GROMACS .gro file of C-alpha atoms in nm:
model
  384
    1THR     CA    1   0.376   4.996   0.320
    2TYR     CA    2   0.349   4.740   0.123
    3PRO     CA    3   0.699   4.541   0.046
    4SER     CA    4   0.579   4.288  -0.181
    5GLY     CA    5   0.461   4.587  -0.435
    6ASP     CA    6   0.083   4.495  -0.401
    7PRO     CA    7  -0.074   4.642  -0.231
    8SER     CA    8  -0.384   4.452  -0.180
    9VAL     CA    9  -0.473   4.278   0.204
   10ASP     CA   10  -0.414   3.848   0.196
   11THR     CA   11  -0.477   3.627   0.390
   12GLY     CA   12  -0.252   3.624   0.623
   13ASP     CA   13  -0.178   4.026   0.655
   14VAL     CA   14  -0.123   4.142   1.010
   15LEU     CA   15  -0.215   4.495   0.992
   16THR     CA   16  -0.149   4.755   1.267
   17ASN     CA   17  -0.230   5.055   1.383
   18ASN     CA   18  -0.018   5.241   1.641
   19VAL     CA   19  -0.134   5.546   1.880
   20THR     CA   20   0.113   5.789   2.028
   21VAL     CA   21  -0.083   6.156   2.323
   22SER     CA   22   0.226   6.356   2.442
   23GLY     CA   23   0.116   6.654   2.663
   24MET     CA   24   0.300   6.896   2.852
   25LEU     CA   25   0.394   6.963   3.194
   26PRO     CA   26   0.360   7.313   3.295
   27SER     CA   27   0.699   7.240   3.418
   28GLY     CA   28   0.790   7.231   3.086
   29GLN     CA   29   0.864   6.889   3.103
   30THR     CA   30   0.702   6.735   2.861
   31GLU     CA   31   0.565   6.274   2.846
   32SER     CA   32   0.459   6.082   2.630
   33ASP     CA   33   0.278   5.740   2.581
   34GLY     CA   34   0.170   5.527   2.321
   35SER     CA   35  -0.036   5.201   2.244
   36GLY     CA   36  -0.155   4.978   1.926
   37ALA     CA   37  -0.356   4.749   1.817
   38SER     CA   38  -0.314   4.434   1.522
   39ILE     CA   39  -0.563   4.228   1.342
   40GLU     CA   40  -0.414   3.946   1.157
   41ILE     CA   41  -0.627   3.843   0.811
   42ALA     CA   42  -0.746   3.467   0.890
   43GLY     CA   43  -0.532   3.258   0.760
   44PRO     CA   44  -0.671   2.924   0.469
   45THR     CA   45  -0.617   2.582   0.640
   46VAL     CA   46  -0.482   2.277   0.438
   47ALA     CA   47  -0.627   1.930   0.469
   48LYS     CA   48  -0.585   1.550   0.275
   49SER     CA   49  -0.741   1.306   0.255
   50VAL     CA   50  -0.747   0.919   0.082
   51TYR     CA   51  -1.039   0.996  -0.183
   52ALA     CA   52  -1.068   0.676  -0.412
   53ILE     CA   53  -0.901   0.361  -0.361
   54ASP     CA   54  -0.946   0.157  -0.792
   55ALA     CA   55  -1.182   0.459  -0.833
   56ASP     CA   56  -1.413   0.345  -0.531
   57THR     CA   57  -1.497   0.608  -0.312
   58GLY     CA   58  -1.638   0.318  -0.143
   59LYS     CA   59  -1.256   0.190  -0.004
   60ALA     CA   60  -1.069   0.461   0.077
   61GLY     CA   61  -0.970   0.350   0.384
   62ASP     CA   62  -0.928  -0.024   0.236
   63PRO     CA   63  -0.486  -0.025   0.276
   64ILE     CA   64  -0.250  -0.027  -0.056
   65ILE     CA   65  -0.189  -0.347  -0.238
   66ALA     CA   66   0.049  -0.279  -0.519
   67GLY     CA   67  -0.106  -0.192  -0.832
   68HIS     CA   68  -0.413   0.006  -0.690
   69THR     CA   69  -0.452   0.257  -0.792
   70ILE     CA   70  -0.551   0.603  -0.528
   71THR     CA   71  -0.650   0.877  -0.558
   72TYR     CA   72  -0.565   1.135  -0.248
   73LEU     CA   73  -0.750   1.443  -0.193
   74LEU     CA   74  -0.599   1.777  -0.140
   75THR     CA   75  -0.823   2.103   0.015
   76PHE     CA   76  -0.654   2.413   0.040
   77ASP     CA   77  -0.949   2.614   0.223
   78MET     CA   78  -0.940   3.096   0.164
   79ALA     CA   79  -1.111   3.261   0.414
   80SER     CA   80  -1.050   3.528   0.165
   81ALA     CA   81  -0.923   3.510  -0.167
   82ASP     CA   82  -0.654   3.675  -0.221
   83PHE     CA   83  -0.294   3.559  -0.233
   84GLU     CA   84   0.031   3.590  -0.299
   85ASN     CA   85   0.300   3.296  -0.459
   86LEU     CA   86   0.125   3.031  -0.399
   87VAL     CA   87   0.185   2.654  -0.377
   88LEU     CA   88   0.050   2.366  -0.263
   89THR     CA   89   0.320   2.117  -0.229
   90ASP     CA   90   0.184   1.695  -0.250
   91TYR     CA   91   0.470   1.488  -0.051
   92LEU     CA   92   0.437   1.135  -0.220
   93PRO     CA   93   0.583   0.876   0.057
   94LEU     CA   94   0.932   0.688  -0.058
   95PRO     CA   95   0.919   0.447  -0.249
   96ILE     CA   96   0.558   0.322  -0.295
   97TYR     CA   97   0.503   0.578  -0.527
   98ASN     CA   98   0.620   0.780  -0.853
   99ALA     CA   99   0.544   1.105  -0.821
  100THR     CA  100   0.659   1.170  -1.213
  101GLU     CA  101   0.347   1.001  -1.389
  102LEU     CA  102   0.151   1.245  -1.281
  103VAL     CA  103   0.155   1.439  -1.641
  104THR     CA  104  -0.183   1.523  -1.675
  105PHE     CA  105  -0.416   1.830  -1.538
  106SER     CA  106  -0.796   1.848  -1.508
  107THR     CA  107  -0.932   2.189  -1.533
  108THR     CA  108  -1.312   2.070  -1.510
  109PRO     CA  109  -1.370   1.962  -1.111
  110THR     CA  110  -1.543   1.688  -1.102
  111ALA     CA  111  -1.685   1.405  -0.823
  112VAL     CA  112  -1.524   1.127  -1.019
  113PRO     CA  113  -1.196   0.963  -0.933
  114PRO     CA  114  -0.952   1.047  -1.233
  115PRO     CA  115  -0.755   0.745  -1.383
  116ALA     CA  116  -0.403   0.668  -1.259
  117GLY     CA  117  -0.098   1.005  -1.344
  118THR     CA  118  -0.381   1.235  -1.400
  119VAL     CA  119  -0.487   1.579  -1.174
  120ALA     CA  120  -0.800   1.729  -1.190
  121TYR     CA  121  -1.042   1.983  -0.983
  122GLY     CA  122  -1.198   1.841  -0.701
  123PRO     CA  123  -1.632   1.825  -0.701
  124GLY     CA  124  -1.661   2.149  -0.459
  125HIS     CA  125  -1.328   2.351  -0.642
  126ASN     CA  126  -1.464   2.738  -0.624
  127LEU     CA  127  -1.142   2.916  -0.746
  128HIS     CA  128  -1.207   2.934  -1.052
  129THR     CA  129  -1.553   3.099  -1.082
  130ILE     CA  130  -1.464   3.392  -0.789
  131ALA     CA  131  -1.169   3.447  -0.946
  132PRO     CA  132  -1.247   3.371  -1.353
  133THR     CA  133  -0.861   3.563  -1.430
  134ILE     CA  134  -0.670   3.300  -1.327
  135ASN     CA  135  -0.488   3.079  -1.486
  136PRO     CA  136  -0.456   2.645  -1.431
  137PRO     CA  137  -0.186   2.629  -1.197
  138THR     CA  138   0.202   2.528  -1.301
  139MET     CA  139   0.202   2.225  -1.260
  140THR     CA  140   0.613   2.062  -1.154
  141THR     CA  141   0.725   1.694  -1.060
  142ASP     CA  142   1.066   1.606  -0.879
  143ALA     CA  143   1.149   1.249  -0.922
  144ALA     CA  144   1.377   1.252  -0.603
  145SER     CA  145   1.167   1.397  -0.387
  146THR     CA  146   0.857   1.232  -0.447
  147THR     CA  147   0.698   1.549  -0.475
  148VAL     CA  148   0.446   1.707  -0.708
  149SER     CA  149   0.385   2.096  -0.689
  150PHE     CA  150   0.091   2.309  -0.843
  151ASP     CA  151   0.207   2.659  -0.844
  152PHE     CA  152  -0.146   2.893  -0.853
  153GLY     CA  153   0.099   3.235  -0.884
  154ASN     CA  154  -0.088   3.568  -0.744
  155PHE     CA  155  -0.482   3.645  -0.746
  156ASP     CA  156  -0.695   3.887  -0.534
  157VAL     CA  157  -1.076   3.964  -0.545
  158ASP     CA  158  -1.243   4.249  -0.508
  159PRO     CA  159  -1.457   4.275  -0.260
  160SER     CA  160  -1.277   3.935  -0.086
  161VAL     CA  161  -1.506   3.713  -0.060
  162PRO     CA  162  -1.409   3.296   0.035
  163ALA     CA  163  -1.275   3.056  -0.195
  164ARG     CA  164  -1.139   2.663  -0.159
  165ILE     CA  165  -0.905   2.469  -0.364
  166GLU     CA  166  -0.960   2.148  -0.435
  167LEU     CA  167  -0.746   1.864  -0.595
  168LEU     CA  168  -0.770   1.532  -0.677
  169ILE     CA  169  -0.438   1.383  -0.748
  170THR     CA  170  -0.439   1.001  -0.836
  171VAL     CA  171  -0.096   0.802  -0.870
  172THR     CA  172  -0.078   0.380  -0.903
  173ALA     CA  173   0.182   0.207  -0.657
  174GLN     CA  174   0.402   0.049  -0.751
  175ASP     CA  175   0.538  -0.322  -0.711
  176LEU     CA  176   0.786  -0.288  -0.456
  177ASN     CA  177   0.886  -0.511  -0.145
  178MET     CA  178   0.701  -0.368   0.097
  179ALA     CA  179   0.618  -0.471   0.429
  180ASP     CA  180   0.246  -0.538   0.569
  181GLY     CA  181   0.108  -0.337   0.809
  182LEU     CA  182   0.307  -0.066   0.758
  183TYR     CA  183   0.131   0.305   0.754
  184LEU     CA  184   0.316   0.545   0.483
  185THR     CA  185   0.253   0.929   0.542
  186ASN     CA  186   0.108   1.187   0.247
  187GLN     CA  187   0.251   1.514   0.355
  188ALA     CA  188   0.098   1.841   0.196
  189ASN     CA  189   0.200   2.177   0.194
  190ALA     CA  190   0.091   2.508   0.107
  191SER     CA  191   0.353   2.781   0.121
  192TYR     CA  192   0.237   3.187   0.001
  193GLY     CA  193   0.377   3.532   0.069
  194SER     CA  194   0.206   3.819   0.281
  195THR     CA  195   0.219   4.196   0.152
  196PHE     CA  196   0.530   4.203   0.454
  197ASN     CA  197   0.775   4.026   0.195
  198THR     CA  198   0.713   3.723   0.467
  199THR     CA  199   0.644   3.354   0.383
  200ILE     CA  200   0.390   3.147   0.501
  201SER     CA  201   0.334   2.786   0.541
  202SER     CA  202   0.058   2.508   0.654
  203ASN     CA  203   0.090   2.133   0.660
  204ALA     CA  204  -0.154   1.816   0.673
  205ILE     CA  205  -0.117   1.482   0.599
  206ALA     CA  206  -0.289   1.162   0.547
  207GLN     CA  207  -0.188   0.783   0.596
  208ASN     CA  208  -0.266   0.452   0.454
  209GLU     CA  209  -0.179   0.143   0.530
  210VAL     CA  210  -0.009  -0.124   0.321
  211ALA     CA  211  -0.103  -0.432   0.291
  212ALA     CA  212   0.140  -0.731   0.158
  213PRO     CA  213   0.171  -1.081   0.110
  214GLU     CA  214   0.405  -1.273   0.409
  215LEU     CA  215   0.446  -1.584   0.313
  216ARG     CA  216   0.598  -1.860   0.579
  217LEU     CA  217   0.713  -2.223   0.460
  218THR     CA  218   0.729  -2.539   0.586
  219LYS     CA  219   0.787  -2.928   0.502
  220GLY     CA  220   0.757  -3.249   0.651
  221VAL     CA  221   0.686  -3.633   0.587
  222VAL     CA  222   0.349  -3.689   0.586
  223SER     CA  223   0.300  -4.042   0.467
  224THR     CA  224   0.459  -4.358   0.312
  225ASN     CA  225   0.414  -4.731   0.226
  226ALA     CA  226   0.734  -4.870   0.506
  227VAL     CA  227   0.680  -5.164   0.713
  228SER     CA  228   0.793  -5.003   1.112
  229PRO     CA  229   0.773  -4.555   0.995
  230VAL     CA  230   0.896  -4.307   1.280
  231PHE     CA  231   0.778  -3.996   1.307
  232ASP     CA  232   0.920  -3.785   1.547
  233ALA     CA  233   0.641  -3.558   1.571
  234ALA     CA  234   0.295  -3.597   1.400
  235ILE     CA  235   0.157  -3.559   1.032
  236GLY     CA  236   0.030  -3.208   1.074
  237PRO     CA  237  -0.349  -3.067   1.240
  238VAL     CA  238  -0.572  -3.381   0.958
  239GLY     CA  239  -0.459  -3.784   0.814
  240PHE     CA  240  -0.294  -3.816   0.497
  241GLU     CA  241  -0.379  -4.097   0.230
  242PRO     CA  242  -0.033  -4.324   0.162
  243PRO     CA  243   0.131  -4.272  -0.124
  244ASN     CA  244   0.011  -4.377  -0.476
  245SER     CA  245  -0.317  -4.316  -0.378
  246ALA     CA  246  -0.600  -4.246  -0.615
  247LEU     CA  247  -0.782  -4.066  -0.299
  248PRO     CA  248  -0.692  -3.707  -0.261
  249ALA     CA  249  -0.434  -3.644  -0.032
  250PHE     CA  250  -0.651  -3.447   0.195
  251GLY     CA  251  -0.953  -3.405   0.257
  252GLY     CA  252  -0.949  -3.016   0.383
  253GLY     CA  253  -0.934  -2.904   0.751
  254ILE     CA  254  -0.648  -2.718   0.742
  255ASN     CA  255  -0.612  -2.331   0.919
  256SER     CA  256  -0.363  -2.122   1.067
  257ALA     CA  257  -0.508  -2.203   1.338
  258ASN     CA  258  -0.458  -2.574   1.444
  259LEU     CA  259  -0.145  -2.528   1.169
  260SER     CA  260   0.045  -2.308   1.473
  261THR     CA  261  -0.041  -2.608   1.687
  262THR     CA  262   0.026  -2.906   1.488
  263PRO     CA  263   0.269  -2.787   1.192
  264ILE     CA  264   0.338  -3.041   0.920
  265ASP     CA  265   0.731  -3.067   0.963
  266ALA     CA  266   0.774  -3.411   1.108
  267ASN     CA  267   1.094  -3.640   0.957
  268LEU     CA  268   1.053  -4.020   0.925
  269SER     CA  269   1.234  -4.290   0.927
  270GLY     CA  270   1.293  -4.696   0.964
  271ALA     CA  271   1.204  -4.652   0.552
  272ASP     CA  272   1.378  -4.812   0.358
  273ALA     CA  273   1.555  -4.859  -0.066
  274GLY     CA  274   1.224  -4.908  -0.306
  275ASP     CA  275   1.019  -4.691  -0.043
  276LEU     CA  276   0.776  -4.401  -0.155
  277VAL     CA  277   0.732  -4.094   0.052
  278LYS     CA  278   0.489  -3.839   0.062
  279PHE     CA  279   0.607  -3.485   0.087
  280ALA     CA  280   0.411  -3.217   0.179
  281ILE     CA  281   0.498  -2.880   0.157
  282VAL     CA  282   0.286  -2.585   0.290
  283ILE     CA  283   0.249  -2.214   0.235
  284GLU     CA  284   0.075  -2.019   0.493
  285ASN     CA  285  -0.015  -1.643   0.447
  286THR     CA  286  -0.018  -1.447   0.783
  287GLY     CA  287  -0.007  -1.078   0.540
  288GLY     CA  288  -0.275  -0.836   0.475
  289ALA     CA  289  -0.278  -0.861   0.127
  290ASP     CA  290  -0.317  -1.199  -0.116
  291GLY     CA  291   0.013  -1.339  -0.296
  292LEU     CA  292   0.034  -1.387  -0.642
  293ASN     CA  293   0.210  -1.477  -0.951
  294LEU     CA  294   0.367  -1.766  -0.687
  295LEU     CA  295   0.658  -1.936  -0.781
  296ILE     CA  296   0.743  -2.304  -0.600
  297GLN     CA  297   1.052  -2.505  -0.674
  298ASP     CA  298   1.177  -2.827  -0.539
  299VAL     CA  299   1.459  -3.081  -0.591
  300ILE     CA  300   1.496  -3.388  -0.565
  301PRO     CA  301   1.886  -3.535  -0.362
  302PRO     CA  302   1.995  -3.761  -0.527
  303GLU     CA  303   1.943  -4.058  -0.228
  304TYR     CA  304   1.550  -4.036  -0.420
  305LEU     CA  305   1.414  -4.108  -0.701
  306VAL     CA  306   1.079  -4.059  -0.910
  307PRO     CA  307   0.872  -4.329  -0.861
  308GLY     CA  308   0.721  -4.506  -1.186
  309SER     CA  309   0.390  -4.422  -1.092
  310GLY     CA  310   0.475  -4.080  -1.119
  311LEU     CA  311   0.527  -3.782  -0.924
  312ASN     CA  312   0.118  -3.803  -0.779
  313LEU     CA  313   0.183  -3.388  -0.705
  314GLU     CA  314  -0.145  -3.199  -0.615
  315VAL     CA  315  -0.201  -2.876  -0.488
  316ARG     CA  316  -0.473  -2.787  -0.277
  317ASP     CA  317  -0.610  -2.504  -0.056
  318GLY     CA  318  -0.666  -2.562   0.325
  319ASP     CA  319  -0.935  -2.610   0.276
  320GLY     CA  320  -0.904  -2.974   0.027
  321ASN     CA  321  -1.031  -2.734  -0.286
  322LEU     CA  322  -0.815  -2.824  -0.611
  323LEU     CA  323  -0.548  -2.560  -0.754
  324ALA     CA  324  -0.489  -2.451  -1.114
  325TYR     CA  325  -0.115  -2.434  -1.189
  326VAL     CA  326   0.046  -2.384  -1.452
  327GLY     CA  327   0.312  -2.633  -1.641
  328ALA     CA  328   0.361  -3.018  -1.576
  329ASP     CA  329   0.421  -3.214  -1.246
  330THR     CA  330   0.815  -3.226  -1.303
  331ASP     CA  331   0.879  -2.913  -1.332
  332LEU     CA  332   0.815  -2.845  -0.984
  333PHE     CA  333   1.193  -2.970  -0.982
  334ALA     CA  334   1.298  -2.776  -1.253
  335GLY     CA  335   1.144  -2.415  -1.347
  336GLY     CA  336   0.879  -2.425  -1.074
  337ILE     CA  337   0.512  -2.436  -1.071
  338GLU     CA  338   0.349  -2.130  -1.106
  339ILE     CA  339  -0.028  -2.089  -0.929
  340THR     CA  340  -0.340  -1.979  -1.098
  341ASP     CA  341  -0.406  -1.703  -0.978
  342PRO     CA  342  -0.835  -1.556  -0.987
  343GLY     CA  343  -0.835  -1.208  -1.089
  344LEU     CA  344  -0.588  -0.941  -1.127
  345TYR     CA  345  -0.597  -0.860  -0.789
  346ASP     CA  346  -0.711  -1.196  -0.645
  347GLY     CA  347  -0.416  -1.443  -0.579
  348ALA     CA  348  -0.451  -1.796  -0.546
  349ILE     CA  349  -0.314  -1.781  -0.147
  350ASN     CA  350  -0.530  -1.573   0.024
  351ASN     CA  351  -0.475  -1.249   0.319
  352PHE     CA  352  -0.446  -1.325   0.614
  353ASP     CA  353  -0.792  -1.148   0.735
  354ALA     CA  354  -0.992  -1.293   0.509
  355ALA     CA  355  -0.945  -1.626   0.588
  356GLN     CA  356  -0.965  -1.574   0.888
  357ALA     CA  357  -1.284  -1.359   0.884
  358ALA     CA  358  -1.451  -1.661   0.687
  359GLY     CA  359  -1.271  -1.919   0.908
  360ASP     CA  360  -1.160  -2.139   0.685
  361GLY     CA  361  -0.783  -2.212   0.437
  362SER     CA  362  -0.806  -2.027   0.216
  363ASN     CA  363  -0.506  -1.840   0.321
  364ILE     CA  364  -0.310  -2.215   0.281
  365ILE     CA  365  -0.230  -2.345  -0.012
  366VAL     CA  366  -0.055  -2.740   0.054
  367VAL     CA  367   0.164  -2.918  -0.188
  368THR     CA  368   0.165  -3.327  -0.171
  369TYR     CA  369   0.393  -3.545  -0.406
  370ASP     CA  370   0.538  -3.905  -0.428
  371LEU     CA  371   0.909  -3.970  -0.389
  372GLU     CA  372   1.056  -4.330  -0.348
  373LEU     CA  373   1.381  -4.396  -0.154
  374ALA     CA  374   1.718  -4.528  -0.397
  375THR     CA  375   1.851  -4.847  -0.369
  376ALA     CA  376   2.226  -4.645  -0.252
  377VAL     CA  377   2.044  -4.532   0.023
  378SER     CA  378   2.257  -4.672   0.345
  379SER     CA  379   2.107  -4.758   0.698
  380ASN     CA  380   2.183  -4.487   0.992
  381THR     CA  381   2.143  -4.212   0.749
  382THR     CA  382   2.038  -3.920   0.739
  383TYR     CA  383   1.876  -3.783   0.324
  384ASN     CA  384   1.752  -3.460   0.383
   0.00000   0.00000   0.00000
C-alpha cells in the first residue's frame, strides 16, 4: 500500500515484513505466533557552512562586517534519489540579512561564489544530471521570517542511485547596529514526505561571528602656557607640545596598553584669563572591525575662545601619523569633521585585533586643538 499515491520506495521509508504461524493441537485447541522485521531506507544528510566572504573562499572563517557579502553552502546528500515533496529552507539570521535580496537562481553549477542576491548550484551538485527531467526548484522568500525556500517537489530515479544537491546562497550583511563578537546562527531545514504520508525533517546550522567597532571616548587637557598649572592626573602616556607650537602635538607611542594605565583625561587648575589650553580627544577602538565614516564634533563653552593664532587642530593616530579629514578646522565645533577612510572596508581607525597583532596604535585617533580662556572667567570657578 502507498497512501501517498506514489508507489516508488523513497528515502526515509520504513518497509515492514510480518510473518504468522498457526497450528492445531490434538485437543483441538489452536495456537499462533507472529514476528516481523523492518527495513528503513537510508535517509539524507543536510549540512550548512560558510563558503566565502566577499567572493573569497579563503576568508570563509573571517568575522562578518556590515557591507560584506556572505556565501553560504547548503548541501543535501541522498543515498537514494527518490523523494516526495522535498523542500529545503534556509533561515537567515535576523536582523543582519534581508532574504528578499535573493531574486536570481542560476542552474549552472559553479565553484565561483555567485553575486549578492543570487543562488546557484554548487560545484558538487549532480541531481540535475541524475534526474534530468526534474525542473529547477521553486524559490520563495519571506521578509518577516528572513527565510528562503526551495521546493524540489517529487522525483524518482530507477534504478535508485545516490545524488547530491548543492546550493550557493549569497547575501549582504546589512548596515545595522550589531554587537561586536556576537555569533549568528544560520539554520537550514530539509522537509520531505514518505510513501506512507508522513513528513520527515532534518536540520543543520552554521555560525558566523559578527565584528563591529566599539569606540571609547575620553578627553583631557594635555598642555598649557599657564604660569603655575596644576594637573589632577598624568596628562597621558606620552608628552604633548605646548599650545601654539609649530611642532606636532605628540610624536606617537600611544597604544591601548599604555592608555589603559595612563588615560588621557586630566583636568587643569591654576590657569587664568588669556591662557592657552591644549585639549586632546581620544577615540579608541576596542572592537573587532574598523570604524568607518567617523564624524567627530565638539562644543566650545562660552568661557573659551578660538585663539588669534588659530585652533592648531591636528588629527593623528596613536603612532603619530597625520590623518586627513573633511571640513574646515572650525567645523569641529559646527557640523563636525569626518575622518577620511583609506578604503571601502578599511577604516581610518583600525580594529583592536589588527592593532595588537601589529603592536601599534592604529586603533587610536587623537584630536588636539588649542583654546583660550576668555577674559570674563572668574576665580575659583570650574569650567567644563
